[in-house]
């Protein structure tokens, strides 16, 4: 009996809800967030609310809150609209999360309850359910150049930017911060019109006003120094907790958003400081007396006053003292110029640039090797102890040892000296020996003599009489790039010069390449690294 009573109650409740829904023009609405331009579903999510007013719009009461899911759908309860008058003010607000296209603007619909219901009816799926679109749009901001042109207070800045061919850069997509001096700021310097455009270092002055990343006022104030596109720093200070200064220029308007960055208006032109050049910086430091004397003795001090830019790995006096050579004997070395050139790179490399490289070519034409480990950053065996000392024409990194250029053998010479006779003969037979004498760098997995002896006689005979297949086998032992053992076994696979992959793995702590055991890792050569293995790697089958 109880079961029947429950069934009757359930049926009665269902009928009541259904009849109520059928009587309502709109009962539930599923909102679909669509990109306004592409009409594609906006899947980045968001939230919103639907509210009505019963007092003519003075105050609103929320009748439904909703969240957009990853399919761009939001479920809104709209049946309360049937209980208010058609002319009751209604507001729909939808805020969307940031997407790959940027931050959408909030969608706000202000209408009446009757008009809103009428707009939903065209999307009705059932008597009580509608599917309605909510269009997502993005705010179209002007570029940095457009802001400067349209404002009217930056005529001198705009003229300079146009003349120096920077207008294109500051109009294109990107993320820049521009400290923009007003016309009054240029007039205070006495530089306006043609006088400004005739300044010989005008482009450098402009680049000194631009940061390579977009920072709002709060982010700027959180820093003490910021590097500009010129490569020189501006100093940031916050006076009295509210007044933001860039060098001695006050930020008078902050956070003007552009499509490609942020503009902060400043009241004075920023003039880039003149830094000492590399030799002058070395002299002023006081810890490079031997280096300075050596540069002067070879005439390289004059070369390092040129525009550059250069990167110098500068040994301290202690580093020279560790050589055990008195200064007069040091200056008399016949290869002193070569030693010094081995410390200089024809480029401006900050510390972050150095650690991203495996080898760096010096002005001597010989490479130094970069090693980054738990103890620090090393150039060959010299540790960098101070980084990023800026000079007008480059950058200095201080090292604790003098770099001595070595006549290291190349990979083929190392193989010859180590007694890899069969491997060397195979390289010579295919002409790959000349390739492996090139600059590279290469990583070579070198089979021993015993490894070749393990090959089946028929396979060895086949390779000897078919140089095309022998070449593919040899290329399967070569990986482009200079990888030490740690770097090799940090990867799950490596693509060889043959185009096929080898698979490094550690089995109970023992290193293997495919099934070949690495028995002697990290043999350095001029143009790469050799890892000795106990089997020949065959790319098309395993034996």
XYZ file of C-alpha atoms in Angstrom:
543
model
C 0.000 0.000 0.000
C 2.817 2.357 0.892
C 4.487 1.601 -2.434
C 1.345 2.598 -4.376
C 0.999 5.752 -2.291
C 4.603 6.705 -3.133
C 4.027 6.044 -6.827
C 0.884 8.191 -6.861
C 2.706 10.969 -5.014
C 5.616 10.856 -7.491
C 3.274 10.917 -10.509
C 1.333 13.813 -9.032
C 4.550 15.775 -8.386
C 5.815 15.092 -11.900
C 2.509 16.254 -13.408
C 2.577 19.387 -11.295
C 6.131 20.298 -12.382
C 5.377 19.475 -16.027
C 2.172 21.494 -16.091
C 3.948 24.357 -14.389
C 6.793 24.184 -16.901
C 4.380 24.008 -19.833
C 2.552 27.035 -18.530
C 5.811 29.010 -18.284
C 7.115 30.637 -21.464
C 10.674 30.056 -20.181
C 11.583 27.709 -17.353
C 15.304 26.936 -17.823
C 17.841 28.367 -20.256
C 21.136 26.824 -21.318
C 23.435 29.671 -22.337
C 26.106 28.936 -24.945
C 29.217 31.162 -24.946
C 30.261 31.747 -28.581
C 33.167 33.770 -29.935
C 31.571 36.752 -31.647
C 33.879 36.621 -34.691
C 34.242 32.891 -35.322
C 30.999 31.659 -33.718
C 33.092 28.890 -32.150
C 32.394 27.733 -28.614
C 34.294 29.732 -26.018
C 35.692 27.001 -23.798
C 37.831 29.045 -21.399
C 35.028 29.296 -18.854
C 33.523 32.128 -16.902
C 30.538 33.027 -14.738
C 27.566 35.316 -14.667
C 24.229 36.271 -13.188
C 20.683 37.162 -14.171
C 18.898 39.758 -12.086
C 15.673 41.776 -12.211
C 14.359 44.897 -10.567
C 10.872 45.513 -9.236
C 11.445 49.190 -8.431
C 12.192 50.503 -11.885
C 15.942 49.834 -11.857
C 17.076 51.357 -8.566
C 18.056 47.958 -7.143
C 18.303 44.460 -8.602
C 17.731 41.003 -7.140
C 19.660 38.042 -8.511
C 17.384 35.265 -9.731
C 20.114 32.958 -11.120
C 23.893 32.573 -10.931
C 25.650 30.406 -13.498
C 29.081 29.038 -14.440
C 30.305 28.303 -17.977
C 31.834 24.847 -18.364
C 34.553 23.661 -20.778
C 31.910 23.188 -23.461
C 30.890 26.841 -23.182
C 27.572 26.020 -21.496
C 25.923 27.619 -18.488
C 22.647 26.583 -16.837
C 20.389 29.492 -15.820
C 17.063 29.218 -14.013
C 14.720 31.672 -15.710
C 11.294 30.631 -14.418
C 11.232 33.573 -11.966
C 10.832 35.897 -14.948
C 7.239 34.703 -15.249
C 6.462 36.179 -11.833
C 7.465 39.753 -12.670
C 5.861 42.296 -14.987
C 6.973 42.466 -18.612
C 8.390 45.959 -18.098
C 10.538 44.977 -15.077
C 14.187 45.989 -15.770
C 16.464 42.973 -16.311
C 20.231 42.665 -16.389
C 22.342 39.751 -17.688
C 26.065 39.923 -16.852
C 28.652 37.384 -18.080
C 32.364 37.602 -17.215
C 34.712 35.341 -19.159
C 38.130 33.953 -18.349
C 41.182 34.976 -20.377
C 41.789 32.908 -23.518
C 44.526 32.625 -26.142
C 43.018 35.667 -27.850
C 43.227 37.784 -24.735
C 40.851 38.945 -22.029
C 37.224 39.262 -23.238
C 35.155 42.219 -22.169
C 32.181 41.516 -19.910
C 28.928 40.885 -21.745
C 26.185 43.050 -20.226
C 22.586 42.936 -21.486
C 20.139 45.472 -20.029
C 16.522 45.114 -21.178
C 13.098 44.270 -19.749
C 11.781 40.894 -18.601
C 9.238 40.767 -21.435
C 11.761 41.622 -24.160
C 14.275 39.146 -22.748
C 11.698 36.319 -22.720
C 10.660 37.192 -26.285
C 14.331 37.025 -27.364
C 14.656 33.540 -25.824
C 11.582 32.048 -27.445
C 13.246 31.780 -30.851
C 15.786 29.381 -29.266
C 13.136 27.150 -27.597
C 13.861 23.417 -27.680
C 11.055 22.351 -25.357
C 8.226 24.233 -23.682
C 10.371 24.732 -20.594
C 13.901 24.836 -22.107
C 15.742 27.270 -24.388
C 19.294 27.303 -25.749
C 20.475 30.895 -26.112
C 23.826 32.259 -27.339
C 25.958 34.691 -25.348
C 28.516 36.337 -27.603
C 32.078 36.800 -26.370
C 33.984 39.800 -27.717
C 37.428 41.267 -27.082
C 38.310 44.843 -26.412
C 40.178 46.359 -29.340
C 42.968 48.468 -27.892
C 45.085 50.908 -29.947
C 48.796 50.199 -30.400
C 51.463 52.139 -28.517
C 52.110 54.317 -31.571
C 48.367 54.947 -32.057
C 48.093 56.072 -28.429
C 50.994 58.502 -28.854
C 49.642 59.859 -32.150
C 46.071 60.284 -30.936
C 46.951 61.840 -27.582
C 48.457 65.058 -28.988
C 51.025 65.504 -26.194
C 53.727 63.395 -27.839
C 54.377 65.076 -31.206
C 58.149 65.163 -30.680
C 58.242 61.551 -29.530
C 56.162 60.426 -32.519
C 58.344 62.343 -34.999
C 61.491 60.771 -33.528
C 60.016 57.261 -33.535
C 58.970 57.615 -37.180
C 62.349 58.956 -38.290
C 64.257 56.152 -36.556
C 62.051 53.419 -38.103
C 60.675 52.307 -34.728
C 57.034 53.054 -35.521
C 56.554 49.659 -37.175
C 57.986 47.794 -34.201
C 55.825 49.671 -31.685
C 52.696 49.169 -33.789
C 53.033 45.423 -34.294
C 51.891 42.742 -31.818
C 54.233 42.400 -28.858
C 54.679 43.182 -25.175
C 56.504 46.421 -24.503
C 56.626 49.010 -21.770
C 57.205 52.567 -22.999
C 58.141 55.445 -20.740
C 56.763 58.243 -22.920
C 58.142 61.789 -22.472
C 55.665 64.568 -23.229
C 56.382 67.487 -25.559
C 57.032 69.580 -22.434
C 59.731 67.075 -21.444
C 61.526 67.533 -24.775
C 61.112 71.330 -24.630
C 62.772 71.317 -21.198
C 65.872 69.918 -22.923
C 65.656 72.449 -25.711
C 65.190 69.594 -28.177
C 62.160 69.965 -30.410
C 61.413 69.756 -34.100
C 64.438 69.604 -36.394
C 66.892 69.994 -33.490
C 65.591 66.775 -31.965
C 65.648 64.860 -35.233
C 69.285 65.899 -35.789
C 70.530 64.317 -32.546
C 73.076 61.661 -33.656
C 72.188 59.074 -30.984
C 68.433 59.610 -31.216
C 67.647 55.936 -31.777
C 69.643 54.960 -28.690
C 67.738 57.552 -26.655
C 64.406 56.145 -27.851
C 65.398 52.530 -27.133
C 66.360 53.629 -23.619
C 62.662 54.422 -23.049
C 61.421 50.941 -23.982
C 61.374 47.688 -21.979
C 61.099 44.324 -23.781
C 58.173 43.221 -21.605
C 54.849 44.755 -20.577
C 54.905 45.920 -16.937
C 52.179 47.871 -15.202
C 53.027 50.534 -12.638
C 52.888 48.114 -9.730
C 55.269 45.679 -11.453
C 57.651 48.519 -12.337
C 57.655 49.800 -8.769
C 58.544 46.327 -7.499
C 61.923 46.506 -9.279
C 65.008 48.558 -8.530
C 66.602 48.302 -11.972
C 65.098 47.457 -15.368
C 66.979 46.668 -18.556
C 65.826 48.579 -21.621
C 65.936 47.615 -25.296
C 69.194 49.579 -25.475
C 70.747 47.035 -23.130
C 71.260 49.658 -20.442
C 69.422 49.836 -17.134
C 67.065 52.461 -15.807
C 66.782 52.962 -12.056
C 63.365 52.691 -10.422
C 62.479 54.464 -7.189
C 59.279 55.057 -5.237
C 59.313 58.377 -3.360
C 56.964 58.903 -0.423
C 55.385 55.547 -1.248
C 53.352 56.985 -4.134
C 55.560 58.898 -6.591
C 57.208 56.574 -9.111
C 60.454 57.727 -10.712
C 62.422 56.276 -13.625
C 65.929 57.649 -13.109
C 64.993 61.276 -12.285
C 61.841 61.319 -14.452
C 58.511 61.196 -12.648
C 55.725 58.963 -13.920
C 52.805 61.393 -14.181
C 50.308 59.000 -15.804
C 50.618 55.238 -15.377
C 49.108 52.142 -16.934
C 47.791 53.301 -20.302
C 47.015 49.941 -21.869
C 47.802 49.298 -25.518
C 47.264 46.283 -27.739
C 51.001 45.599 -27.625
C 51.994 46.770 -24.170
C 51.692 49.530 -21.594
C 52.546 53.223 -21.724
C 53.658 55.268 -18.698
C 53.866 59.020 -19.257
C 56.972 60.699 -17.790
C 57.843 64.362 -17.275
C 61.490 64.273 -18.406
C 63.432 62.623 -21.221
C 65.600 59.655 -20.165
C 69.174 60.065 -21.358
C 71.210 56.846 -21.506
C 74.315 56.896 -19.318
C 77.707 56.589 -20.946
C 79.310 53.500 -19.470
C 83.068 52.909 -19.589
C 84.263 50.531 -22.291
C 85.596 47.064 -21.496
C 89.273 48.022 -20.859
C 88.199 51.017 -18.746
C 85.840 48.783 -16.747
C 88.653 46.271 -16.192
C 91.023 49.001 -15.008
C 88.449 50.466 -12.633
C 87.676 47.063 -11.090
C 91.229 46.787 -9.720
C 91.344 42.962 -9.817
C 92.483 42.601 -13.424
C 95.923 44.226 -13.414
C 97.553 41.267 -15.175
C 94.766 41.071 -17.749
C 94.986 44.817 -18.426
C 98.786 44.632 -18.746
C 98.488 41.711 -21.175
C 95.894 43.566 -23.273
C 98.123 46.620 -23.429
C 101.224 44.558 -24.290
C 99.444 42.954 -27.260
C 97.521 46.041 -28.396
C 94.225 44.281 -27.823
C 93.136 46.963 -25.368
C 92.583 49.281 -28.351
C 90.568 46.606 -30.164
C 88.322 46.194 -27.131
C 87.473 49.904 -27.155
C 85.668 49.414 -30.477
C 81.896 49.339 -30.747
C 81.656 45.568 -30.462
C 79.725 44.272 -28.666
C 82.068 41.793 -26.982
C 81.806 39.293 -24.172
C 84.965 38.859 -22.120
C 85.621 35.995 -19.705
C 88.025 37.910 -17.496
C 90.535 36.060 -15.274
C 91.350 37.759 -11.987
C 94.856 38.483 -10.768
C 94.541 35.398 -8.560
C 93.760 33.349 -11.662
C 96.963 34.571 -13.342
C 98.937 34.000 -10.122
C 97.774 30.361 -10.140
C 99.685 29.888 -13.405
C 102.949 30.445 -11.477
C 104.303 32.757 -14.162
C 105.748 36.158 -13.165
C 104.150 39.077 -14.986
C 107.266 39.855 -17.054
C 107.384 36.268 -18.308
C 103.638 36.326 -18.934
C 103.946 39.420 -21.097
C 106.801 37.807 -23.019
C 104.788 34.735 -24.059
C 104.770 34.378 -27.831
C 101.156 33.145 -27.836
C 99.876 35.788 -25.389
C 97.562 37.349 -27.989
C 96.084 33.930 -28.774
C 95.471 33.276 -25.071
C 93.680 36.614 -24.703
C 91.553 36.130 -27.835
C 90.504 32.774 -26.375
C 88.750 34.788 -23.628
C 86.754 37.054 -25.967
C 83.500 36.417 -27.858
C 82.238 38.622 -30.673
C 78.763 39.115 -29.192
C 77.019 40.362 -26.057
C 76.191 37.235 -24.028
C 74.507 37.654 -20.675
C 74.755 34.852 -18.129
C 71.388 33.450 -19.224
C 72.661 33.326 -22.818
C 75.880 31.573 -21.805
C 74.195 28.753 -19.911
C 71.907 28.074 -22.878
C 74.921 27.133 -25.025
C 77.115 24.046 -25.160
C 80.073 25.645 -26.905
C 81.030 29.241 -27.626
C 83.335 30.270 -30.454
C 85.946 32.790 -29.325
C 87.807 35.426 -31.356
C 90.651 32.906 -31.604
C 88.346 30.750 -33.715
C 88.490 27.993 -31.106
C 85.524 26.942 -29.001
C 85.238 26.983 -25.246
C 82.914 24.468 -23.642
C 80.119 25.502 -21.257
C 79.349 23.169 -18.378
C 76.501 23.848 -15.942
C 76.388 21.626 -12.873
C 75.565 21.745 -9.176
C 78.819 23.587 -8.447
C 78.144 26.413 -10.878
C 78.816 27.483 -14.453
C 82.168 26.615 -15.986
C 83.949 27.763 -19.128
C 86.223 24.804 -19.822
C 87.537 24.273 -16.274
C 87.235 27.921 -15.154
C 84.276 28.809 -12.958
C 82.330 32.011 -13.555
C 82.381 33.761 -10.179
C 80.801 37.124 -11.130
C 78.400 37.647 -14.004
C 77.011 40.430 -16.149
C 79.355 43.353 -15.505
C 78.105 45.796 -18.127
C 80.363 47.974 -20.233
C 79.534 50.424 -23.017
C 80.591 47.947 -25.679
C 79.890 44.608 -24.091
C 79.758 42.536 -20.967
C 82.284 40.940 -18.613
C 82.031 37.653 -16.712
C 84.746 37.095 -14.093
C 86.418 33.662 -14.056
C 88.766 32.052 -11.545
C 91.231 30.505 -14.004
C 93.050 31.551 -17.145
C 91.750 29.788 -20.244
C 94.568 28.160 -22.170
C 93.693 27.149 -25.739
C 94.443 23.495 -26.239
C 95.184 21.733 -29.447
C 92.596 19.073 -28.805
C 92.336 16.309 -31.398
C 89.114 15.955 -33.334
C 86.862 12.911 -33.010
C 88.647 10.934 -35.720
C 92.097 11.623 -34.246
C 90.836 10.567 -30.811
C 89.523 7.329 -32.339
C 92.851 6.686 -34.076
C 94.834 7.345 -30.890
C 92.497 5.118 -28.832
C 92.969 2.160 -31.188
C 89.506 2.008 -32.796
C 91.058 0.631 -35.973
C 87.962 -1.046 -37.416
C 85.766 1.979 -36.727
C 88.304 4.339 -38.302
C 88.690 2.062 -41.347
C 84.900 2.012 -41.778
C 84.731 5.796 -41.535
C 87.463 6.164 -44.127
C 85.795 3.650 -46.454
C 82.591 5.725 -46.475
C 84.202 9.172 -46.394
C 82.597 9.936 -43.043
C 85.984 10.505 -41.466
C 86.109 13.929 -43.146
C 82.621 14.733 -41.873
C 83.651 13.903 -38.304
C 86.648 16.199 -38.632
C 84.260 19.109 -39.232
C 83.110 21.691 -36.715
C 80.158 19.652 -35.515
C 79.707 19.319 -32.667
C 78.956 15.580 -32.654
C 78.212 12.921 -30.086
C 79.600 9.543 -31.175
C 78.841 6.137 -29.693
C 82.060 4.356 -30.645
C 82.139 0.528 -30.795
C 85.355 -1.125 -29.653
C 87.339 -3.653 -31.697
C 85.719 -6.418 -29.667
C 82.306 -5.000 -30.558
C 83.008 -5.459 -34.259
C 84.279 -8.977 -33.595
C 80.885 -9.846 -32.059
C 79.143 -9.194 -35.378
C 78.116 -12.307 -37.307
C 80.648 -12.968 -40.057
C 77.978 -12.812 -42.770
C 76.827 -9.386 -41.532
C 80.346 -8.011 -41.356
C 81.043 -9.339 -44.872
C 77.794 -7.757 -46.119
C 78.703 -4.348 -44.682
C 82.237 -4.461 -46.098
C 80.874 -5.058 -49.621
C 77.948 -2.617 -49.347
C 79.238 0.859 -48.407
C 75.713 2.314 -48.616
C 74.531 0.129 -45.735
C 77.815 0.568 -43.869
C 77.334 4.341 -43.999
C 73.839 3.998 -42.488
C 75.246 1.856 -39.674
C 77.949 4.420 -38.931
C 75.526 7.369 -39.033
C 73.364 5.443 -36.552
C 76.233 5.905 -34.063
C 76.339 9.718 -34.462
C 74.016 12.263 -32.803
C 74.246 15.961 -33.768
C 75.239 18.108 -30.795
C 77.735 17.742 -27.996
C 76.112 15.637 -25.255
C 77.846 14.403 -22.149
C 76.645 11.241 -20.436
C 74.276 13.091 -18.095
C 72.666 14.827 -21.047
C 72.409 11.593 -23.038
C 70.673 9.693 -20.270
C 68.355 12.568 -19.483
C 66.613 11.727 -22.767
C 64.324 8.816 -23.593
C 65.438 8.780 -27.217
C 67.933 10.536 -29.455
C 67.658 11.078 -33.197
C 70.871 10.033 -34.944
C 72.424 11.396 -38.124
C 70.781 8.500 -39.984
C 67.360 9.833 -38.996
C 66.634 6.813 -36.809
C 66.438 6.903 -33.026
C 68.583 5.270 -30.374
C 67.268 4.693 -26.882
C 69.421 5.547 -23.832
C 68.502 3.764 -20.617
C 69.917 2.992 -17.203
C 69.540 -0.621 -16.117
C 70.429 -1.103 -12.441
C 72.599 1.985 -12.744
C 74.442 0.712 -15.836
C 74.114 2.917 -18.937
C 73.003 1.365 -22.240
C 72.355 2.640 -25.736
C 69.806 0.191 -27.106
C 71.430 -3.093 -25.961
C 74.997 -1.770 -26.071
C 76.629 -1.026 -22.726
C 78.457 2.275 -22.383
C 81.843 1.249 -21.016
C 83.712 4.588 -21.245
C 81.669 7.814 -21.310
C 82.650 11.440 -21.889
C 85.838 11.255 -23.939
C 86.208 14.840 -25.118
C 87.371 15.875 -28.556
C 87.795 19.219 -30.307
C 84.446 18.889 -32.034
C 82.383 16.731 -29.721
C 82.245 13.873 -27.256
C 82.778 10.110 -27.607
C 81.055 7.434 -25.525
C 82.559 3.972 -25.961
C 80.096 1.061 -26.328
C 80.580 -2.709 -26.354
C 78.328 -3.543 -29.336
C 77.805 -2.254 -32.849
C 74.408 -0.612 -33.244
C 72.466 -1.915 -36.263
C 69.578 0.367 -37.262
C 67.378 -2.146 -39.069
C 67.470 -5.127 -36.757
C 68.873 -6.447 -33.511
C 71.158 -9.438 -33.451
